[in-house]
């Protein structure tokens, strides 16, 4: 064997043993049934999938809710993240370094800590409620925590820095002269942005949205803490089915369905990149 | 862009709102940690007692120790494997390279909960016990893509002739690796070590499946505590974690620059 292959081997072996084999096992397990005391029975069945897909609780309250909230959070993350990236890209170089540091800071802070910080802000006596009541906008504190809105806010907060970094990279690469050229031939700043900068930043928007959706759809800490057990998510359901209900095959089924959602989303992304890629390349070449 | 008075006011208001959205909750959490009374902002006084309390919580100290050991071990192992694999992949062409690199990057695209679930189930089936090694294996698997990508990105501009030169003047392949290749890759190895440590130190989803009473990490301990206690102690504990993160972030920025780290996304 070549020496270079030997160097790759340890990583491949570790990943094979602790990732590929377990993953294959999860897929197999999702087609097995679970006995009354939680033991796995070695008989092939489609029962787990049938149970999931015929129960409106699993389909609507779990799968579709996860996808819906992840999609809404992605939309907000992309809009907010784009604005942030745009502001940073237009800042002076020294300011830029600081702003990027500030955007990246949350990524380094523990997710449990970040989610806890939102609990403090959104709680019954939290800052948001104090402001709402203090200004007389609301007569009494609103229930901002332990519901879908809280989970959405949490997911947006988690995903925004990733969107900023994706979009910022692309915005940096767009020559400012293009926008200026549009304005010299009579475009207003707004239409120059809309017709030049925005279309050119589509690859960054796509990359940011796929990252944001991927992070949101597998959310675990955020729905647990900000949803307070009321907002059920696929990841949480898989965890509870495996550890609390001790039904390993059904937990595997939930995991595989989540995996399929992720893969479909990645496929759509690949397709979007291919179809969006050409016009951008054409403009850049021109 | 032309800036009218209204336009530039809007611009600054927007910028402030954007950063407030990202960072104000953390600032408020820090402020709350000095509140002697309850988890409420603004604080009704100033105290450091919750920070002193940390020293009286052996569970937290032990979890911090466990997290550190796990983080360091994951950083060394994951970066080591990633660096070796990147160097190896660099010298390969064609289908084998494409297959190996997409295999090694694939944990990035698989939800972490599924990786954790898979390992949990295998361990359960084989009747093994969750311990530091299973936790370590899981952390290595989910972090491996980061050092691999960092080092591979740096290798794109790597001049293989430097290695060949070392070999031609009589260095053994091992000497060439240790004295030429690895030092040249330092700019991607050091940030990789830190990123992997931070990812491991902060990990919750994978750890919660595989941890047990003897190996509870800091995020798990914090979350467990939050279930029945909600007092400024958790804010103080969180503040310590935030400060530690800021210090690491600044160290990376000052030593290797954040540009190297930014590639992780």
mmCIF file with all atom_site columns, N, CA, C and O in Angstrom, chain A residues 90-113:
data_model
loop_
_atom_site.group_PDB
_atom_site.id
_atom_site.type_symbol
_atom_site.label_atom_id
_atom_site.label_alt_id
_atom_site.label_comp_id
_atom_site.label_asym_id
_atom_site.label_entity_id
_atom_site.label_seq_id
_atom_site.pdbx_PDB_ins_code
_atom_site.Cartn_x
_atom_site.Cartn_y
_atom_site.Cartn_z
_atom_site.occupancy
_atom_site.B_iso_or_equiv
_atom_site.pdbx_formal_charge
_atom_site.auth_seq_id
_atom_site.auth_comp_id
_atom_site.auth_asym_id
_atom_site.auth_atom_id
_atom_site.pdbx_PDB_model_num
ATOM 1  N N  . UNK A 1 90  ? -19.782 46.879 4.366  1.00 0.00 ? 90  UNK A N  1
ATOM 2  C CA . UNK A 1 90  ? -19.641 48.287 3.994  1.00 0.00 ? 90  UNK A CA 1
ATOM 3  C C  . UNK A 1 90  ? -18.883 49.101 5.048  1.00 0.00 ? 90  UNK A C  1
ATOM 4  O O  . UNK A 1 90  ? -18.687 50.290 4.884  1.00 0.00 ? 90  UNK A O  1
ATOM 5  N N  . UNK A 1 91  ? -18.482 48.460 6.137  1.00 0.00 ? 91  UNK A N  1
ATOM 6  C CA . UNK A 1 91  ? -17.795 49.192 7.205  1.00 0.00 ? 91  UNK A CA 1
ATOM 7  C C  . UNK A 1 91  ? -16.325 49.392 6.851  1.00 0.00 ? 91  UNK A C  1
ATOM 8  O O  . UNK A 1 91  ? -15.776 48.704 5.984  1.00 0.00 ? 91  UNK A O  1
ATOM 9  N N  . UNK A 1 92  ? -15.682 50.339 7.559  1.00 0.00 ? 92  UNK A N  1
ATOM 10 C CA . UNK A 1 92  ? -14.250 50.576 7.350  1.00 0.00 ? 92  UNK A CA 1
ATOM 11 C C  . UNK A 1 92  ? -13.467 49.345 7.835  1.00 0.00 ? 92  UNK A C  1
ATOM 12 O O  . UNK A 1 92  ? -13.933 48.648 8.741  1.00 0.00 ? 92  UNK A O  1
ATOM 13 N N  . UNK A 1 93  ? -12.309 49.062 7.209  1.00 0.00 ? 93  UNK A N  1
ATOM 14 C CA . UNK A 1 93  ? -11.576 47.818 7.517  1.00 0.00 ? 93  UNK A CA 1
ATOM 15 C C  . UNK A 1 93  ? -11.360 47.535 9.014  1.00 0.00 ? 93  UNK A C  1
ATOM 16 O O  . UNK A 1 93  ? -11.565 46.421 9.467  1.00 0.00 ? 93  UNK A O  1
ATOM 17 N N  . UNK A 1 94  ? -10.960 48.553 9.783  1.00 0.00 ? 94  UNK A N  1
ATOM 18 C CA . UNK A 1 94  ? -10.721 48.293 11.215 1.00 0.00 ? 94  UNK A CA 1
ATOM 19 C C  . UNK A 1 94  ? -12.017 47.953 11.935 1.00 0.00 ? 94  UNK A C  1
ATOM 20 O O  . UNK A 1 94  ? -12.059 47.027 12.740 1.00 0.00 ? 94  UNK A O  1
ATOM 21 N N  . UNK A 1 95  ? -13.066 48.724 11.633 1.00 0.00 ? 95  UNK A N  1
ATOM 22 C CA . UNK A 1 95  ? -14.370 48.443 12.232 1.00 0.00 ? 95  UNK A CA 1
ATOM 23 C C  . UNK A 1 95  ? -14.811 47.036 11.868 1.00 0.00 ? 95  UNK A C  1
ATOM 24 O O  . UNK A 1 95  ? -15.341 46.298 12.699 1.00 0.00 ? 95  UNK A O  1
ATOM 25 N N  . UNK A 1 96  ? -14.556 46.693 10.595 1.00 0.00 ? 96  UNK A N  1
ATOM 26 C CA . UNK A 1 96  ? -14.967 45.387 10.093 1.00 0.00 ? 96  UNK A CA 1
ATOM 27 C C  . UNK A 1 96  ? -14.440 44.244 10.961 1.00 0.00 ? 96  UNK A C  1
ATOM 28 O O  . UNK A 1 96  ? -15.183 43.347 11.334 1.00 0.00 ? 96  UNK A O  1
ATOM 29 N N  . UNK A 1 97  ? -13.146 44.308 11.288 1.00 0.00 ? 97  UNK A N  1
ATOM 30 C CA . UNK A 1 97  ? -12.545 43.253 12.105 1.00 0.00 ? 97  UNK A CA 1
ATOM 31 C C  . UNK A 1 97  ? -13.289 43.108 13.428 1.00 0.00 ? 97  UNK A C  1
ATOM 32 O O  . UNK A 1 97  ? -13.590 41.995 13.865 1.00 0.00 ? 97  UNK A O  1
ATOM 33 N N  . UNK A 1 98  ? -13.617 44.244 14.031 1.00 0.00 ? 98  UNK A N  1
ATOM 34 C CA . UNK A 1 98  ? -14.330 44.202 15.314 1.00 0.00 ? 98  UNK A CA 1
ATOM 35 C C  . UNK A 1 98  ? -15.733 43.652 15.162 1.00 0.00 ? 98  UNK A C  1
ATOM 36 O O  . UNK A 1 98  ? -16.183 42.857 15.996 1.00 0.00 ? 98  UNK A O  1
ATOM 37 N N  . UNK A 1 99  ? -16.417 44.088 14.108 1.00 0.00 ? 99  UNK A N  1
ATOM 38 C CA . UNK A 1 99  ? -17.793 43.625 13.915 1.00 0.00 ? 99  UNK A CA 1
ATOM 39 C C  . UNK A 1 99  ? -17.829 42.117 13.679 1.00 0.00 ? 99  UNK A C  1
ATOM 40 O O  . UNK A 1 99  ? -18.703 41.419 14.185 1.00 0.00 ? 99  UNK A O  1
ATOM 41 N N  . UNK A 1 100 ? -16.846 41.622 12.918 1.00 0.00 ? 100 UNK A N  1
ATOM 42 C CA . UNK A 1 100 ? -16.810 40.180 12.665 1.00 0.00 ? 100 UNK A CA 1
ATOM 43 C C  . UNK A 1 100 ? -16.556 39.423 13.963 1.00 0.00 ? 100 UNK A C  1
ATOM 44 O O  . UNK A 1 100 ? -17.180 38.393 14.242 1.00 0.00 ? 100 UNK A O  1
ATOM 45 N N  . UNK A 1 101 ? -15.669 39.974 14.779 1.00 0.00 ? 101 UNK A N  1
ATOM 46 C CA . UNK A 1 101 ? -15.398 39.372 16.079 1.00 0.00 ? 101 UNK A CA 1
ATOM 47 C C  . UNK A 1 101 ? -16.688 39.290 16.903 1.00 0.00 ? 101 UNK A C  1
ATOM 48 O O  . UNK A 1 101 ? -16.978 38.270 17.539 1.00 0.00 ? 101 UNK A O  1
ATOM 49 N N  . UNK A 1 102 ? -17.482 40.369 16.856 1.00 0.00 ? 102 UNK A N  1
ATOM 50 C CA . UNK A 1 102 ? -18.738 40.403 17.618 1.00 0.00 ? 102 UNK A CA 1
ATOM 51 C C  . UNK A 1 102 ? -19.750 39.388 17.086 1.00 0.00 ? 102 UNK A C  1
ATOM 52 O O  . UNK A 1 102 ? -20.478 38.765 17.853 1.00 0.00 ? 102 UNK A O  1
ATOM 53 N N  . UNK A 1 103 ? -19.788 39.229 15.751 1.00 0.00 ? 103 UNK A N  1
ATOM 54 C CA . UNK A 1 103 ? -20.735 38.272 15.180 1.00 0.00 ? 103 UNK A CA 1
ATOM 55 C C  . UNK A 1 103 ? -20.332 36.846 15.535 1.00 0.00 ? 103 UNK A C  1
ATOM 56 O O  . UNK A 1 103 ? -21.161 35.980 15.798 1.00 0.00 ? 103 UNK A O  1
ATOM 57 N N  . UNK A 1 104 ? -19.009 36.609 15.549 1.00 0.00 ? 104 UNK A N  1
ATOM 58 C CA . UNK A 1 104 ? -18.547 35.239 15.798 1.00 0.00 ? 104 UNK A CA 1
ATOM 59 C C  . UNK A 1 104 ? -18.584 34.868 17.272 1.00 0.00 ? 104 UNK A C  1
ATOM 60 O O  . UNK A 1 104 ? -18.590 33.690 17.607 1.00 0.00 ? 104 UNK A O  1
ATOM 61 N N  . UNK A 1 105 ? -18.612 35.880 18.124 1.00 0.00 ? 105 UNK A N  1
ATOM 62 C CA . UNK A 1 105 ? -18.591 35.604 19.552 1.00 0.00 ? 105 UNK A CA 1
ATOM 63 C C  . UNK A 1 105 ? -19.650 34.582 19.996 1.00 0.00 ? 105 UNK A C  1
ATOM 64 O O  . UNK A 1 105 ? -19.312 33.604 20.668 1.00 0.00 ? 105 UNK A O  1
ATOM 65 N N  . UNK A 1 106 ? -20.930 34.765 19.603 1.00 0.00 ? 106 UNK A N  1
ATOM 66 C CA . UNK A 1 106 ? -21.924 33.797 20.059 1.00 0.00 ? 106 UNK A CA 1
ATOM 67 C C  . UNK A 1 106 ? -21.611 32.360 19.640 1.00 0.00 ? 106 UNK A C  1
ATOM 68 O O  . UNK A 1 106 ? -21.923 31.418 20.367 1.00 0.00 ? 106 UNK A O  1
ATOM 69 N N  . UNK A 1 107 ? -20.968 32.199 18.473 1.00 0.00 ? 107 UNK A N  1
ATOM 70 C CA . UNK A 1 107 ? -20.658 30.851 18.000 1.00 0.00 ? 107 UNK A CA 1
ATOM 71 C C  . UNK A 1 107 ? -19.712 30.130 18.954 1.00 0.00 ? 107 UNK A C  1
ATOM 72 O O  . UNK A 1 107 ? -19.645 28.912 18.971 1.00 0.00 ? 107 UNK A O  1
ATOM 73 N N  . UNK A 1 108 ? -18.954 30.906 19.723 1.00 0.00 ? 108 UNK A N  1
ATOM 74 C CA . UNK A 1 108 ? -17.980 30.298 20.633 1.00 0.00 ? 108 UNK A CA 1
ATOM 75 C C  . UNK A 1 108 ? -18.577 30.033 22.000 1.00 0.00 ? 108 UNK A C  1
ATOM 76 O O  . UNK A 1 108 ? -17.982 29.355 22.817 1.00 0.00 ? 108 UNK A O  1
ATOM 77 N N  . UNK A 1 109 ? -19.740 30.635 22.243 1.00 0.00 ? 109 UNK A N  1
ATOM 78 C CA . UNK A 1 109 ? -20.350 30.480 23.564 1.00 0.00 ? 109 UNK A CA 1
ATOM 79 C C  . UNK A 1 109 ? -21.260 29.258 23.559 1.00 0.00 ? 109 UNK A C  1
ATOM 80 O O  . UNK A 1 109 ? -21.970 29.002 22.589 1.00 0.00 ? 109 UNK A O  1
ATOM 81 N N  . UNK A 1 110 ? -21.220 28.537 24.652 1.00 0.00 ? 110 UNK A N  1
ATOM 82 C CA . UNK A 1 110 ? -22.025 27.334 24.805 1.00 0.00 ? 110 UNK A CA 1
ATOM 83 C C  . UNK A 1 110 ? -23.499 27.584 24.470 1.00 0.00 ? 110 UNK A C  1
ATOM 84 O O  . UNK A 1 110 ? -24.087 28.563 24.912 1.00 0.00 ? 110 UNK A O  1
ATOM 85 N N  . UNK A 1 111 ? -24.079 26.649 23.720 1.00 0.00 ? 111 UNK A N  1
ATOM 86 C CA . UNK A 1 111 ? -25.464 26.800 23.276 1.00 0.00 ? 111 UNK A CA 1
ATOM 87 C C  . UNK A 1 111 ? -26.435 26.829 24.457 1.00 0.00 ? 111 UNK A C  1
ATOM 88 O O  . UNK A 1 111 ? -27.426 27.556 24.446 1.00 0.00 ? 111 UNK A O  1
ATOM 89 N N  . UNK A 1 112 ? -26.141 26.052 25.493 1.00 0.00 ? 112 UNK A N  1
ATOM 90 C CA . UNK A 1 112 ? -27.015 26.055 26.672 1.00 0.00 ? 112 UNK A CA 1
ATOM 91 C C  . UNK A 1 112 ? -26.997 27.446 27.308 1.00 0.00 ? 112 UNK A C  1
ATOM 92 O O  . UNK A 1 112 ? -28.033 27.979 27.710 1.00 0.00 ? 112 UNK A O  1
ATOM 93 N N  . UNK A 1 113 ? -25.816 28.056 27.349 1.00 0.00 ? 113 UNK A N  1
ATOM 94 C CA . UNK A 1 113 ? -25.684 29.398 27.917 1.00 0.00 ? 113 UNK A CA 1
ATOM 95 C C  . UNK A 1 113 ? -26.447 30.416 27.068 1.00 0.00 ? 113 UNK A C  1
ATOM 96 O O  . UNK A 1 113 ? -27.186 31.260 27.580 1.00 0.00 ? 113 UNK A O  1
#
